[in-house]
Amino acid sequence: MHKRAVPAPEELTALVLETLDDNKAEEIVILPLEGKTDIARQMIVASGRSARHVGALADHLESRLRDVGVRPTIEGFPSCDWVLLDTGDIIVHLFRPEVRTYYNLEKMWGPAIAHLAAHRDGETGTGAGDAPEASARADFDPVREPGNTADVG
């Protein structure tokens, strides 16, 4: 049986970005991790409009990755407030907007090198600096929100 070659990291990044953009992910940001950690080469962070949208983004991305021979490790189903897909070279975080604001990974991991599809109406952002400093709700805790059973700690 013929074994499929895993795509080069640049091709894998392009596939992830294309899939997220095609499926209407919002505020797509690439964070370089080289020199910061050995867990991956880069992190891609994106938002879905709702838990259902986050779940659909994760499903579509997993399917596309499997089509090219990549079997990502996935965490965050079934609540879909925050879904993580780990390909080894790339870690993809998909969030509901308020959960993304709460955790603010862009601030934690440093300046973003790209901010893609921030606003589909033509506005552009500058990257990690666009993220609010704090949650819109001071009492918001995604772990304790009703219906959230995800282990995000």
Short mmCIF file of N, CA and C in Angstrom, two decimals:
data_model
loop_
_atom_site.label_atom_id
_atom_site.label_comp_id
_atom_site.label_asym_id
_atom_site.label_seq_id
_atom_site.Cartn_x
_atom_site.Cartn_y
_atom_site.Cartn_z
N MET A 1 0.84 -1.19 0.00
CA MET A 1 0.00 0.00 0.00
C MET A 1 0.88 1.24 0.00
N HIS A 2 0.52 2.23 -0.76
CA HIS A 2 1.28 3.46 -0.91
C HIS A 2 1.01 4.39 0.29
N LYS A 3 2.09 4.81 0.95
CA LYS A 3 1.95 5.71 2.08
C LYS A 3 2.05 7.16 1.59
N ARG A 4 1.10 7.98 1.98
CA ARG A 4 1.04 9.37 1.54
C ARG A 4 2.04 10.20 2.32
N ALA A 5 2.77 11.08 1.62
CA ALA A 5 3.72 11.97 2.28
C ALA A 5 2.96 13.08 3.00
N VAL A 6 3.39 13.36 4.22
CA VAL A 6 2.78 14.45 4.99
C VAL A 6 3.24 15.76 4.38
N PRO A 7 2.34 16.74 4.25
CA PRO A 7 2.71 18.02 3.64
C PRO A 7 3.80 18.74 4.44
N ALA A 8 4.60 19.54 3.74
CA ALA A 8 5.60 20.39 4.38
C ALA A 8 4.88 21.38 5.29
N PRO A 9 5.56 21.89 6.33
CA PRO A 9 4.91 22.83 7.25
C PRO A 9 4.23 24.03 6.56
N GLU A 10 4.87 24.57 5.53
CA GLU A 10 4.28 25.72 4.82
C GLU A 10 2.99 25.33 4.12
N GLU A 11 2.98 24.13 3.52
CA GLU A 11 1.77 23.65 2.85
C GLU A 11 0.66 23.37 3.85
N LEU A 12 1.04 22.84 5.00
CA LEU A 12 0.07 22.56 6.06
C LEU A 12 -0.55 23.85 6.57
N THR A 13 0.29 24.87 6.76
CA THR A 13 -0.21 26.18 7.19
C THR A 13 -1.19 26.73 6.17
N ALA A 14 -0.83 26.66 4.90
CA ALA A 14 -1.70 27.16 3.84
C ALA A 14 -3.03 26.41 3.83
N LEU A 15 -3.00 25.10 4.02
CA LEU A 15 -4.22 24.30 4.06
C LEU A 15 -5.11 24.71 5.23
N VAL A 16 -4.52 24.88 6.41
CA VAL A 16 -5.29 25.29 7.59
C VAL A 16 -5.92 26.65 7.35
N LEU A 17 -5.14 27.62 6.88
CA LEU A 17 -5.66 28.97 6.65
C LEU A 17 -6.76 28.98 5.60
N GLU A 18 -6.56 28.25 4.52
CA GLU A 18 -7.57 28.18 3.46
C GLU A 18 -8.87 27.57 3.99
N THR A 19 -8.75 26.49 4.75
CA THR A 19 -9.94 25.82 5.30
C THR A 19 -10.69 26.74 6.25
N LEU A 20 -9.96 27.40 7.15
CA LEU A 20 -10.61 28.32 8.08
C LEU A 20 -11.28 29.47 7.35
N ASP A 21 -10.60 30.04 6.37
CA ASP A 21 -11.17 31.15 5.61
C ASP A 21 -12.39 30.71 4.81
N ASP A 22 -12.29 29.55 4.15
CA ASP A 22 -13.42 29.03 3.36
C ASP A 22 -14.66 28.79 4.22
N ASN A 23 -14.45 28.47 5.49
CA ASN A 23 -15.55 28.17 6.39
C ASN A 23 -15.92 29.34 7.30
N LYS A 24 -15.49 30.52 6.90
CA LYS A 24 -15.90 31.78 7.54
C LYS A 24 -15.41 31.95 8.98
N ALA A 25 -14.23 31.39 9.30
CA ALA A 25 -13.63 31.67 10.60
C ALA A 25 -13.32 33.17 10.67
N GLU A 26 -13.34 33.71 11.86
CA GLU A 26 -13.11 35.14 12.04
C GLU A 26 -11.81 35.38 12.80
N GLU A 27 -11.20 36.52 12.57
CA GLU A 27 -10.00 36.97 13.27
C GLU A 27 -8.92 35.89 13.33
N ILE A 28 -8.52 35.42 12.15
CA ILE A 28 -7.49 34.39 12.06
C ILE A 28 -6.12 35.03 12.29
N VAL A 29 -5.38 34.49 13.26
CA VAL A 29 -4.08 35.03 13.61
C VAL A 29 -3.06 33.90 13.66
N ILE A 30 -1.87 34.14 13.11
CA ILE A 30 -0.77 33.19 13.17
C ILE A 30 0.25 33.70 14.18
N LEU A 31 0.60 32.84 15.13
CA LEU A 31 1.59 33.19 16.14
C LEU A 31 2.80 32.27 15.98
N PRO A 32 3.98 32.85 15.70
CA PRO A 32 5.18 32.01 15.60
C PRO A 32 5.61 31.54 16.98
N LEU A 33 5.98 30.27 17.09
CA LEU A 33 6.38 29.72 18.39
C LEU A 33 7.86 29.35 18.45
N GLU A 34 8.54 29.38 17.30
CA GLU A 34 9.95 29.01 17.30
C GLU A 34 10.73 29.95 18.21
N GLY A 35 11.57 29.37 19.04
CA GLY A 35 12.34 30.15 20.01
C GLY A 35 11.60 30.42 21.30
N LYS A 36 10.29 30.10 21.33
CA LYS A 36 9.48 30.31 22.54
C LYS A 36 9.16 29.00 23.22
N THR A 37 8.98 27.94 22.42
CA THR A 37 8.63 26.63 22.95
C THR A 37 8.95 25.58 21.90
N ASP A 38 9.04 24.34 22.35
CA ASP A 38 9.29 23.23 21.43
C ASP A 38 8.01 22.46 21.11
N ILE A 39 6.86 22.93 21.60
CA ILE A 39 5.61 22.18 21.41
C ILE A 39 5.12 22.20 19.97
N ALA A 40 5.46 23.25 19.22
CA ALA A 40 5.03 23.37 17.82
C ALA A 40 5.80 24.52 17.18
N ARG A 41 5.71 24.60 15.85
CA ARG A 41 6.36 25.70 15.14
C ARG A 41 5.52 26.97 15.18
N GLN A 42 4.20 26.78 15.14
CA GLN A 42 3.32 27.94 15.17
C GLN A 42 1.96 27.59 15.72
N MET A 43 1.25 28.64 16.10
CA MET A 43 -0.10 28.51 16.63
C MET A 43 -1.00 29.35 15.72
N ILE A 44 -2.13 28.80 15.38
CA ILE A 44 -3.13 29.55 14.62
C ILE A 44 -4.35 29.67 15.51
N VAL A 45 -4.83 30.90 15.69
CA VAL A 45 -5.97 31.17 16.55
C VAL A 45 -7.06 31.78 15.67
N ALA A 46 -8.29 31.29 15.84
CA ALA A 46 -9.42 31.83 15.07
C ALA A 46 -10.68 31.73 15.91
N SER A 47 -11.68 32.49 15.52
CA SER A 47 -12.96 32.48 16.22
C SER A 47 -14.06 32.00 15.30
N GLY A 48 -15.03 31.35 15.93
CA GLY A 48 -16.29 31.03 15.28
C GLY A 48 -17.36 31.87 15.94
N ARG A 49 -18.46 32.07 15.26
CA ARG A 49 -19.51 32.95 15.79
C ARG A 49 -20.30 32.34 16.94
N SER A 50 -20.28 31.01 17.05
CA SER A 50 -21.04 30.30 18.09
C SER A 50 -20.37 28.95 18.33
N ALA A 51 -20.83 28.23 19.33
CA ALA A 51 -20.29 26.89 19.59
C ALA A 51 -20.52 25.99 18.38
N ARG A 52 -21.67 26.11 17.76
CA ARG A 52 -21.96 25.30 16.56
C ARG A 52 -20.98 25.62 15.43
N HIS A 53 -20.68 26.90 15.24
CA HIS A 53 -19.73 27.30 14.20
C HIS A 53 -18.33 26.80 14.53
N VAL A 54 -17.91 26.90 15.79
CA VAL A 54 -16.60 26.40 16.21
C VAL A 54 -16.51 24.89 15.93
N GLY A 55 -17.56 24.15 16.27
CA GLY A 55 -17.59 22.72 16.01
C GLY A 55 -17.49 22.40 14.53
N ALA A 56 -18.21 23.15 13.71
CA ALA A 56 -18.17 22.94 12.26
C ALA A 56 -16.78 23.26 11.70
N LEU A 57 -16.17 24.34 12.19
CA LEU A 57 -14.81 24.67 11.76
C LEU A 57 -13.86 23.52 12.08
N ALA A 58 -13.96 23.00 13.30
CA ALA A 58 -13.09 21.89 13.72
C ALA A 58 -13.33 20.65 12.87
N ASP A 59 -14.59 20.33 12.59
CA ASP A 59 -14.91 19.16 11.77
C ASP A 59 -14.33 19.29 10.37
N HIS A 60 -14.54 20.46 9.75
CA HIS A 60 -14.03 20.67 8.39
C HIS A 60 -12.50 20.62 8.36
N LEU A 61 -11.88 21.24 9.35
CA LEU A 61 -10.42 21.24 9.40
C LEU A 61 -9.87 19.83 9.62
N GLU A 62 -10.48 19.09 10.53
CA GLU A 62 -10.03 17.72 10.76
C GLU A 62 -10.15 16.89 9.48
N SER A 63 -11.24 17.04 8.77
CA SER A 63 -11.46 16.30 7.53
C SER A 63 -10.40 16.63 6.49
N ARG A 64 -10.13 17.92 6.31
CA ARG A 64 -9.11 18.35 5.33
C ARG A 64 -7.72 17.85 5.71
N LEU A 65 -7.41 17.89 7.01
CA LEU A 65 -6.10 17.41 7.46
C LEU A 65 -5.97 15.90 7.22
N ARG A 66 -7.01 15.16 7.52
CA ARG A 66 -6.98 13.71 7.31
C ARG A 66 -6.84 13.38 5.81
N ASP A 67 -7.46 14.22 4.96
CA ASP A 67 -7.35 14.01 3.51
C ASP A 67 -5.91 14.05 3.02
N VAL A 68 -5.05 14.80 3.72
CA VAL A 68 -3.64 14.91 3.31
C VAL A 68 -2.73 14.08 4.20
N GLY A 69 -3.32 13.18 5.00
CA GLY A 69 -2.53 12.25 5.78
C GLY A 69 -2.13 12.72 7.17
N VAL A 70 -2.72 13.80 7.65
CA VAL A 70 -2.41 14.31 8.99
C VAL A 70 -3.56 13.95 9.91
N ARG A 71 -3.23 13.33 11.04
CA ARG A 71 -4.25 12.93 12.02
C ARG A 71 -4.05 13.77 13.27
N PRO A 72 -4.77 14.88 13.37
CA PRO A 72 -4.57 15.78 14.51
C PRO A 72 -5.14 15.21 15.82
N THR A 73 -4.51 15.59 16.91
CA THR A 73 -5.08 15.34 18.23
C THR A 73 -6.09 16.45 18.46
N ILE A 74 -7.29 16.10 18.94
CA ILE A 74 -8.35 17.10 19.09
C ILE A 74 -8.87 17.09 20.51
N GLU A 75 -9.05 18.26 21.08
CA GLU A 75 -9.63 18.42 22.41
C GLU A 75 -10.68 19.52 22.34
N GLY A 76 -11.71 19.42 23.18
CA GLY A 76 -12.70 20.47 23.28
C GLY A 76 -14.09 20.11 22.82
N PHE A 77 -14.26 18.94 22.20
CA PHE A 77 -15.61 18.49 21.89
C PHE A 77 -16.19 17.92 23.17
N PRO A 78 -17.43 17.94 23.46
CA PRO A 78 -18.53 18.38 22.63
C PRO A 78 -18.96 19.82 22.88
N SER A 79 -18.40 20.51 23.87
CA SER A 79 -18.92 21.85 24.19
C SER A 79 -18.60 22.88 23.11
N CYS A 80 -17.44 22.76 22.46
CA CYS A 80 -17.04 23.62 21.35
C CYS A 80 -16.90 25.10 21.74
N ASP A 81 -16.67 25.39 23.01
CA ASP A 81 -16.33 26.76 23.39
C ASP A 81 -14.90 27.06 22.96
N TRP A 82 -14.05 26.04 23.05
CA TRP A 82 -12.65 26.13 22.68
C TRP A 82 -12.22 24.76 22.20
N VAL A 83 -11.91 24.65 20.92
CA VAL A 83 -11.46 23.38 20.35
C VAL A 83 -10.01 23.55 19.92
N LEU A 84 -9.18 22.58 20.28
CA LEU A 84 -7.77 22.59 19.94
C LEU A 84 -7.49 21.42 19.00
N LEU A 85 -6.80 21.71 17.90
CA LEU A 85 -6.35 20.67 16.98
C LEU A 85 -4.82 20.77 16.92
N ASP A 86 -4.14 19.69 17.23
CA ASP A 86 -2.68 19.68 17.28
C ASP A 86 -2.16 18.76 16.18
N THR A 87 -1.45 19.32 15.21
CA THR A 87 -0.89 18.53 14.11
C THR A 87 0.56 18.15 14.37
N GLY A 88 1.14 18.65 15.45
CA GLY A 88 2.55 18.45 15.72
C GLY A 88 3.32 19.71 15.40
N ASP A 89 3.28 20.16 14.15
CA ASP A 89 3.94 21.41 13.75
C ASP A 89 3.08 22.63 14.04
N ILE A 90 1.75 22.45 13.96
CA ILE A 90 0.82 23.57 14.12
C ILE A 90 -0.21 23.20 15.18
N ILE A 91 -0.48 24.14 16.07
CA ILE A 91 -1.58 23.99 17.02
C ILE A 91 -2.63 25.01 16.63
N VAL A 92 -3.84 24.54 16.41
CA VAL A 92 -4.94 25.42 16.01
C VAL A 92 -5.92 25.52 17.18
N HIS A 93 -6.19 26.76 17.59
CA HIS A 93 -7.18 27.04 18.64
C HIS A 93 -8.38 27.70 17.99
N LEU A 94 -9.55 27.11 18.18
CA LEU A 94 -10.80 27.67 17.67
C LEU A 94 -11.67 28.02 18.88
N PHE A 95 -12.10 29.28 18.94
CA PHE A 95 -12.82 29.78 20.11
C PHE A 95 -14.15 30.41 19.75
N ARG A 96 -15.07 30.38 20.72
CA ARG A 96 -16.17 31.33 20.68
C ARG A 96 -15.55 32.68 21.05
N PRO A 97 -16.06 33.80 20.54
CA PRO A 97 -15.41 35.10 20.76
C PRO A 97 -15.15 35.45 22.23
N GLU A 98 -16.14 35.23 23.11
CA GLU A 98 -15.95 35.63 24.51
C GLU A 98 -14.93 34.76 25.23
N VAL A 99 -14.81 33.50 24.82
CA VAL A 99 -13.81 32.61 25.41
C VAL A 99 -12.42 33.03 24.93
N ARG A 100 -12.32 33.40 23.66
CA ARG A 100 -11.04 33.87 23.12
C ARG A 100 -10.57 35.13 23.84
N THR A 101 -11.50 36.05 24.06
CA THR A 101 -11.16 37.28 24.76
C THR A 101 -10.67 36.98 26.17
N TYR A 102 -11.34 36.05 26.83
CA TYR A 102 -10.98 35.71 28.20
C TYR A 102 -9.55 35.17 28.29
N TYR A 103 -9.20 34.23 27.41
CA TYR A 103 -7.88 33.60 27.48
C TYR A 103 -6.78 34.42 26.80
N ASN A 104 -7.12 35.20 25.79
CA ASN A 104 -6.20 36.14 25.14
C ASN A 104 -4.84 35.52 24.82
N LEU A 105 -4.84 34.42 24.09
CA LEU A 105 -3.61 33.73 23.73
C LEU A 105 -2.65 34.61 22.94
N GLU A 106 -3.18 35.52 22.14
CA GLU A 106 -2.32 36.40 21.36
C GLU A 106 -1.40 37.22 22.26
N LYS A 107 -1.92 37.70 23.35
CA LYS A 107 -1.10 38.48 24.28
C LYS A 107 -0.09 37.58 24.99
N MET A 108 -0.52 36.38 25.36
CA MET A 108 0.34 35.45 26.08
C MET A 108 1.53 34.98 25.24
N TRP A 109 1.30 34.73 23.95
CA TRP A 109 2.33 34.14 23.11
C TRP A 109 3.07 35.16 22.25
N GLY A 110 2.80 36.44 22.38
CA GLY A 110 3.58 37.43 21.66
C GLY A 110 2.89 37.96 20.43
N PRO A 111 3.61 38.81 19.71
CA PRO A 111 3.00 39.49 18.56
C PRO A 111 2.65 38.52 17.44
N ALA A 112 1.51 38.75 16.86
CA ALA A 112 1.07 37.94 15.73
C ALA A 112 1.80 38.39 14.48
N ILE A 113 2.04 37.45 13.56
CA ILE A 113 2.70 37.82 12.31
C ILE A 113 1.69 38.04 11.20
N ALA A 114 0.46 37.64 11.42
CA ALA A 114 -0.56 37.85 10.40
C ALA A 114 -1.92 37.90 11.08
N HIS A 115 -2.74 38.78 10.59
CA HIS A 115 -4.12 38.87 11.07
C HIS A 115 -4.97 38.79 9.81
N LEU A 116 -5.61 37.65 9.60
CA LEU A 116 -6.30 37.40 8.34
C LEU A 116 -7.81 37.41 8.53
N ALA A 117 -8.50 37.92 7.57
CA ALA A 117 -9.96 37.90 7.55
C ALA A 117 -10.55 38.46 8.84
N ALA A 118 -9.92 39.50 9.38
CA ALA A 118 -10.39 40.07 10.64
C ALA A 118 -11.83 40.57 10.51
N HIS A 119 -12.09 41.26 9.45
CA HIS A 119 -13.44 41.76 9.21
C HIS A 119 -13.74 41.56 7.74
N ARG A 120 -14.69 40.73 7.45
CA ARG A 120 -15.00 40.43 6.06
C ARG A 120 -15.63 41.61 5.32
N ASP A 121 -15.94 42.69 6.04
CA ASP A 121 -16.52 43.85 5.38
C ASP A 121 -15.46 44.82 4.87
N GLY A 122 -14.18 44.40 4.89
CA GLY A 122 -13.13 45.23 4.32
C GLY A 122 -12.26 45.93 5.34
N GLU A 123 -12.66 45.97 6.62
CA GLU A 123 -11.80 46.58 7.62
C GLU A 123 -10.62 45.66 7.86
N THR A 124 -9.48 46.24 8.27
CA THR A 124 -8.32 45.42 8.58
C THR A 124 -7.87 45.70 9.99
N GLY A 125 -7.24 44.71 10.59
CA GLY A 125 -6.70 44.85 11.94
C GLY A 125 -5.19 44.83 11.88
N THR A 126 -4.57 45.02 13.01
CA THR A 126 -3.12 45.03 13.06
C THR A 126 -2.56 43.82 13.76
N GLY A 127 -3.40 42.91 14.18
CA GLY A 127 -2.89 41.70 14.81
C GLY A 127 -3.25 41.61 16.25
N ALA A 128 -2.31 41.12 17.05
CA ALA A 128 -2.58 40.82 18.46
C ALA A 128 -3.04 42.03 19.23
N GLY A 129 -2.61 43.21 18.84
CA GLY A 129 -2.98 44.42 19.57
C GLY A 129 -4.46 44.73 19.48
N ASP A 130 -5.16 44.09 18.54
CA ASP A 130 -6.59 44.34 18.39
C ASP A 130 -7.41 43.67 19.48
N ALA A 131 -6.84 42.67 20.14
CA ALA A 131 -7.60 41.92 21.13
C ALA A 131 -7.84 42.77 22.37
N PRO A 132 -9.06 42.76 22.88
CA PRO A 132 -9.34 43.51 24.10
C PRO A 132 -8.49 43.01 25.25
N GLU A 133 -8.19 43.89 26.18
CA GLU A 133 -7.36 43.53 27.32
C GLU A 133 -8.08 42.62 28.31
N ALA A 134 -9.40 42.75 28.41
CA ALA A 134 -10.14 41.95 29.38
C ALA A 134 -11.48 41.56 28.79
N SER A 135 -12.10 40.61 29.40
CA SER A 135 -13.40 40.16 28.96
C SER A 135 -14.42 41.28 29.10
N ALA A 136 -15.42 41.26 28.22
CA ALA A 136 -16.49 42.25 28.31
C ALA A 136 -17.27 42.08 29.60
N ARG A 137 -17.32 40.87 30.11
CA ARG A 137 -17.98 40.59 31.39
C ARG A 137 -16.92 40.26 32.42
N ALA A 138 -16.78 41.06 33.42
CA ALA A 138 -15.75 40.84 34.43
C ALA A 138 -15.92 39.52 35.15
N ASP A 139 -17.16 39.02 35.26
CA ASP A 139 -17.41 37.78 35.98
C ASP A 139 -17.38 36.55 35.06
N PHE A 140 -17.05 36.72 33.78
CA PHE A 140 -17.09 35.62 32.83
C PHE A 140 -15.99 34.60 33.13
N ASP A 141 -16.38 33.37 33.30
CA ASP A 141 -15.45 32.26 33.46
C ASP A 141 -15.98 31.14 32.59
N PRO A 142 -15.35 30.86 31.43
CA PRO A 142 -15.88 29.87 30.51
C PRO A 142 -15.99 28.48 31.11
N VAL A 143 -15.18 28.17 32.11
CA VAL A 143 -15.25 26.86 32.72
C VAL A 143 -16.54 26.70 33.51
N ARG A 144 -17.05 27.80 34.08
CA ARG A 144 -18.23 27.73 34.92
C ARG A 144 -19.52 28.19 34.21
N GLU A 145 -19.43 28.55 32.96
CA GLU A 145 -20.61 28.97 32.23
C GLU A 145 -21.57 27.79 32.11
N PRO A 146 -22.88 28.03 32.17
CA PRO A 146 -23.85 26.95 32.04
C PRO A 146 -23.64 26.15 30.77
N GLY A 147 -23.66 24.84 30.90
CA GLY A 147 -23.53 23.97 29.73
C GLY A 147 -22.11 23.68 29.33
N ASN A 148 -21.13 24.31 29.94
CA ASN A 148 -19.75 24.07 29.55
C ASN A 148 -19.16 22.98 30.44
N THR A 149 -18.83 21.87 29.80
CA THR A 149 -18.23 20.77 30.54
C THR A 149 -16.80 20.53 30.09
N ALA A 150 -16.26 21.42 29.27
CA ALA A 150 -14.90 21.23 28.76
C ALA A 150 -13.86 21.40 29.86
N ASP A 151 -12.84 20.59 29.78
CA ASP A 151 -11.72 20.72 30.71
C ASP A 151 -10.71 21.65 30.07
N VAL A 152 -10.75 22.91 30.42
CA VAL A 152 -9.87 23.89 29.80
C VAL A 152 -8.80 24.39 30.74
N GLY A 153 -8.57 23.73 31.85
CA GLY A 153 -7.61 24.18 32.84
C GLY A 153 -6.30 23.62 32.70
#
